[in-house]
Amino acid sequence: MDFNDMKALAFEIKSLHDKAEIYSKNNEYVYTDVYKTWIKEYNNLLDKYNALTSLSLTHMSYNIHDLSSTQKTVRSATVEFFLNTLSSLIGKIESDIETYRLKMAEEKIAPHQMRKCFKLGIDGCPINPQYHRNKIFIAMPFSSEYLDSYNYGIVPALNALGYEYYKADNEITNKDIMCKICQQIQACKMAIINISGLNPNVMLEQGLAYGLGKPVIIIKDKSTNATSDLGSIEYIEYSHAGDLREKLLKALDK
């Protein structure tokens, strides 16, 4: 399907619709000869549509029941049907155009990236982050309470297995914080999410990771009760940093 040809066709059909609508409103009767020219124009446009889409929509025709008793004019119900048929075809073409546009946009978006920016509402990610197959995104509360789990649990496990990793507060930039986080989740192979304390920001990052189709390892300390929504999802529960390190090594080594 040619995008520009479809747009041009939609314009032609709208022009026919507007012409027929204006004529029928400004004249007491629609004469049969006039209606015949409309039918011919419509069928010509339908042939173009069928050629562009490889469909075989049936031509429009008329019979004696569509005409008045004198057969010189067309019944008002027939004119209304004609206009509605044009409107339906216009709607179908506009839907085809939008479907094609979205398909083309999807094909340009790398599989690891956002299909649509949740902040700007545009297709894809304007930052266009590159994928790093050996990099892991780490989400956890920005609190000293959990530093040991990071420094002596997560980091040693990742270093031992040769992974790169990213934690948002380890990088100081002037970027919007959510854009920075979203960019890094897109770029990473997988995510480790520490839901200890049930921090809402961490939960959002977890949702982004799942939405982007990233493998996710959820971890939490023993003092945090998992929410009911996570009840059926496997997670790692740890009692101290050393315990977390050993459990992460086993999980990541799989």
Short mmCIF file of N, CA and C in Angstrom, two decimals, residues 187-253:
data_model
loop_
_atom_site.label_atom_id
_atom_site.label_comp_id
_atom_site.label_asym_id
_atom_site.label_seq_id
_atom_site.Cartn_x
_atom_site.Cartn_y
_atom_site.Cartn_z
N ALA A 187 17.95 0.43 27.70
CA ALA A 187 19.29 0.07 27.25
C ALA A 187 19.79 -1.23 27.87
N CYS A 188 19.25 -1.60 29.04
CA CYS A 188 19.78 -2.75 29.77
C CYS A 188 19.17 -4.07 29.33
N LYS A 189 19.91 -5.15 29.61
CA LYS A 189 19.45 -6.50 29.29
C LYS A 189 18.33 -6.94 30.22
N MET A 190 18.46 -6.60 31.50
CA MET A 190 17.49 -7.02 32.50
C MET A 190 17.50 -6.06 33.67
N ALA A 191 16.64 -6.30 34.64
CA ALA A 191 16.54 -5.40 35.80
C ALA A 191 16.50 -6.20 37.10
N ILE A 192 17.18 -5.65 38.11
CA ILE A 192 17.06 -6.15 39.47
C ILE A 192 16.31 -5.10 40.26
N ILE A 193 15.18 -5.47 40.82
CA ILE A 193 14.31 -4.51 41.50
C ILE A 193 14.23 -4.86 42.98
N ASN A 194 14.72 -3.96 43.83
CA ASN A 194 14.63 -4.16 45.28
C ASN A 194 13.38 -3.45 45.79
N ILE A 195 12.35 -4.24 46.09
CA ILE A 195 11.06 -3.66 46.50
C ILE A 195 10.99 -3.46 48.02
N SER A 196 12.10 -3.63 48.71
CA SER A 196 12.10 -3.43 50.17
C SER A 196 11.57 -2.05 50.50
N GLY A 197 10.65 -1.99 51.43
CA GLY A 197 10.04 -0.71 51.80
C GLY A 197 8.90 -0.30 50.89
N LEU A 198 8.68 -1.06 49.82
CA LEU A 198 7.59 -0.80 48.87
C LEU A 198 7.58 0.66 48.40
N ASN A 199 8.74 1.14 48.01
CA ASN A 199 8.88 2.51 47.53
C ASN A 199 8.11 2.69 46.21
N PRO A 200 7.23 3.70 46.11
CA PRO A 200 6.42 3.87 44.89
C PRO A 200 7.25 4.13 43.63
N ASN A 201 8.37 4.84 43.76
CA ASN A 201 9.22 5.09 42.60
C ASN A 201 9.82 3.79 42.06
N VAL A 202 10.21 2.93 43.00
CA VAL A 202 10.76 1.63 42.61
C VAL A 202 9.69 0.80 41.91
N MET A 203 8.45 0.88 42.41
CA MET A 203 7.35 0.13 41.80
C MET A 203 7.10 0.60 40.37
N LEU A 204 7.22 1.90 40.15
CA LEU A 204 7.06 2.44 38.80
C LEU A 204 8.15 1.91 37.88
N GLU A 205 9.38 1.87 38.37
CA GLU A 205 10.49 1.35 37.58
C GLU A 205 10.28 -0.13 37.27
N GLN A 206 9.74 -0.85 38.23
CA GLN A 206 9.44 -2.26 38.01
C GLN A 206 8.40 -2.40 36.89
N GLY A 207 7.37 -1.56 36.91
CA GLY A 207 6.35 -1.60 35.88
C GLY A 207 6.91 -1.28 34.50
N LEU A 208 7.82 -0.30 34.44
CA LEU A 208 8.45 0.05 33.17
C LEU A 208 9.26 -1.13 32.63
N ALA A 209 9.99 -1.78 33.52
CA ALA A 209 10.81 -2.92 33.10
C ALA A 209 9.94 -4.05 32.54
N TYR A 210 8.85 -4.35 33.24
CA TYR A 210 7.93 -5.38 32.74
C TYR A 210 7.31 -4.96 31.42
N GLY A 211 6.91 -3.69 31.33
CA GLY A 211 6.29 -3.19 30.11
C GLY A 211 7.21 -3.23 28.91
N LEU A 212 8.51 -3.10 29.15
CA LEU A 212 9.49 -3.16 28.08
C LEU A 212 9.95 -4.59 27.78
N GLY A 213 9.35 -5.54 28.49
CA GLY A 213 9.67 -6.94 28.23
C GLY A 213 11.01 -7.39 28.76
N LYS A 214 11.53 -6.67 29.76
CA LYS A 214 12.84 -7.05 30.31
C LYS A 214 12.68 -8.17 31.34
N PRO A 215 13.63 -9.11 31.39
CA PRO A 215 13.63 -10.06 32.50
C PRO A 215 13.84 -9.29 33.81
N VAL A 216 13.09 -9.64 34.84
CA VAL A 216 13.15 -8.91 36.11
C VAL A 216 13.42 -9.89 37.25
N ILE A 217 14.39 -9.54 38.09
CA ILE A 217 14.61 -10.28 39.33
C ILE A 217 14.18 -9.36 40.47
N ILE A 218 13.17 -9.77 41.19
CA ILE A 218 12.68 -8.99 42.32
C ILE A 218 13.37 -9.49 43.60
N ILE A 219 13.86 -8.55 44.40
CA ILE A 219 14.47 -8.90 45.67
C ILE A 219 13.80 -8.07 46.77
N LYS A 220 13.83 -8.58 48.00
CA LYS A 220 13.29 -7.82 49.13
C LYS A 220 13.87 -8.36 50.43
N ASP A 221 13.92 -7.48 51.42
CA ASP A 221 14.39 -7.94 52.72
C ASP A 221 13.26 -8.66 53.44
N LYS A 222 13.61 -9.37 54.51
CA LYS A 222 12.62 -10.19 55.20
C LYS A 222 11.57 -9.38 55.95
N SER A 223 11.88 -8.12 56.23
CA SER A 223 10.93 -7.29 56.98
C SER A 223 9.84 -6.70 56.11
N THR A 224 9.97 -6.82 54.79
CA THR A 224 8.97 -6.26 53.87
C THR A 224 8.03 -7.36 53.41
N ASN A 225 6.73 -7.10 53.59
CA ASN A 225 5.72 -8.04 53.10
C ASN A 225 5.42 -7.74 51.63
N ALA A 226 5.48 -8.77 50.80
CA ALA A 226 5.17 -8.60 49.37
C ALA A 226 3.70 -8.24 49.20
N THR A 227 3.40 -7.34 48.28
CA THR A 227 2.01 -6.97 48.03
C THR A 227 1.29 -8.14 47.38
N SER A 228 -0.04 -8.13 47.48
CA SER A 228 -0.82 -9.23 46.93
C SER A 228 -0.63 -9.37 45.42
N ASP A 229 -0.39 -8.24 44.72
CA ASP A 229 -0.20 -8.29 43.26
C ASP A 229 1.07 -9.05 42.88
N LEU A 230 2.01 -9.16 43.81
CA LEU A 230 3.26 -9.87 43.54
C LEU A 230 3.25 -11.27 44.13
N GLY A 231 2.10 -11.66 44.65
CA GLY A 231 2.02 -12.93 45.36
C GLY A 231 2.39 -14.13 44.51
N SER A 232 2.08 -14.06 43.20
CA SER A 232 2.34 -15.20 42.33
C SER A 232 3.65 -15.07 41.55
N ILE A 233 4.40 -13.99 41.82
CA ILE A 233 5.66 -13.77 41.12
C ILE A 233 6.82 -14.19 42.03
N GLU A 234 7.75 -14.94 41.48
CA GLU A 234 8.90 -15.41 42.26
C GLU A 234 9.82 -14.24 42.61
N TYR A 235 10.31 -14.22 43.82
CA TYR A 235 11.25 -13.18 44.24
C TYR A 235 12.29 -13.77 45.18
N ILE A 236 13.35 -13.01 45.35
CA ILE A 236 14.43 -13.42 46.27
C ILE A 236 14.25 -12.65 47.58
N GLU A 237 14.16 -13.37 48.66
CA GLU A 237 14.07 -12.74 49.98
C GLU A 237 15.41 -12.96 50.68
N TYR A 238 15.95 -11.89 51.24
CA TYR A 238 17.27 -12.00 51.88
C TYR A 238 17.21 -11.47 53.32
N SER A 239 18.10 -12.00 54.15
CA SER A 239 18.17 -11.57 55.54
C SER A 239 19.33 -10.61 55.77
N HIS A 240 20.36 -10.68 54.92
CA HIS A 240 21.51 -9.77 55.03
C HIS A 240 22.21 -9.72 53.68
N ALA A 241 23.20 -8.84 53.52
CA ALA A 241 23.85 -8.63 52.23
C ALA A 241 24.53 -9.89 51.70
N GLY A 242 25.19 -10.63 52.60
CA GLY A 242 25.86 -11.85 52.18
C GLY A 242 24.88 -12.88 51.64
N ASP A 243 23.73 -12.97 52.31
CA ASP A 243 22.68 -13.89 51.88
C ASP A 243 22.18 -13.48 50.48
N LEU A 244 22.00 -12.18 50.28
CA LEU A 244 21.54 -11.68 48.97
C LEU A 244 22.56 -11.99 47.89
N ARG A 245 23.85 -11.77 48.19
CA ARG A 245 24.90 -12.02 47.20
C ARG A 245 24.86 -13.47 46.71
N GLU A 246 24.77 -14.41 47.63
CA GLU A 246 24.78 -15.82 47.25
C GLU A 246 23.53 -16.19 46.44
N LYS A 247 22.39 -15.66 46.84
CA LYS A 247 21.15 -15.99 46.13
C LYS A 247 21.12 -15.35 44.74
N LEU A 248 21.67 -14.15 44.63
CA LEU A 248 21.74 -13.50 43.32
C LEU A 248 22.69 -14.24 42.38
N LEU A 249 23.82 -14.68 42.92
CA LEU A 249 24.77 -15.44 42.10
C LEU A 249 24.10 -16.68 41.50
N LYS A 250 23.32 -17.37 42.29
CA LYS A 250 22.63 -18.56 41.79
C LYS A 250 21.59 -18.20 40.75
N ALA A 251 20.83 -17.12 41.03
CA ALA A 251 19.76 -16.71 40.10
C ALA A 251 20.34 -16.24 38.76
N LEU A 252 21.38 -15.45 38.81
CA LEU A 252 21.97 -14.90 37.59
C LEU A 252 22.75 -15.94 36.82
N ASP A 253 23.31 -16.91 37.51
CA ASP A 253 24.11 -17.94 36.86
C ASP A 253 23.25 -18.90 36.04
#
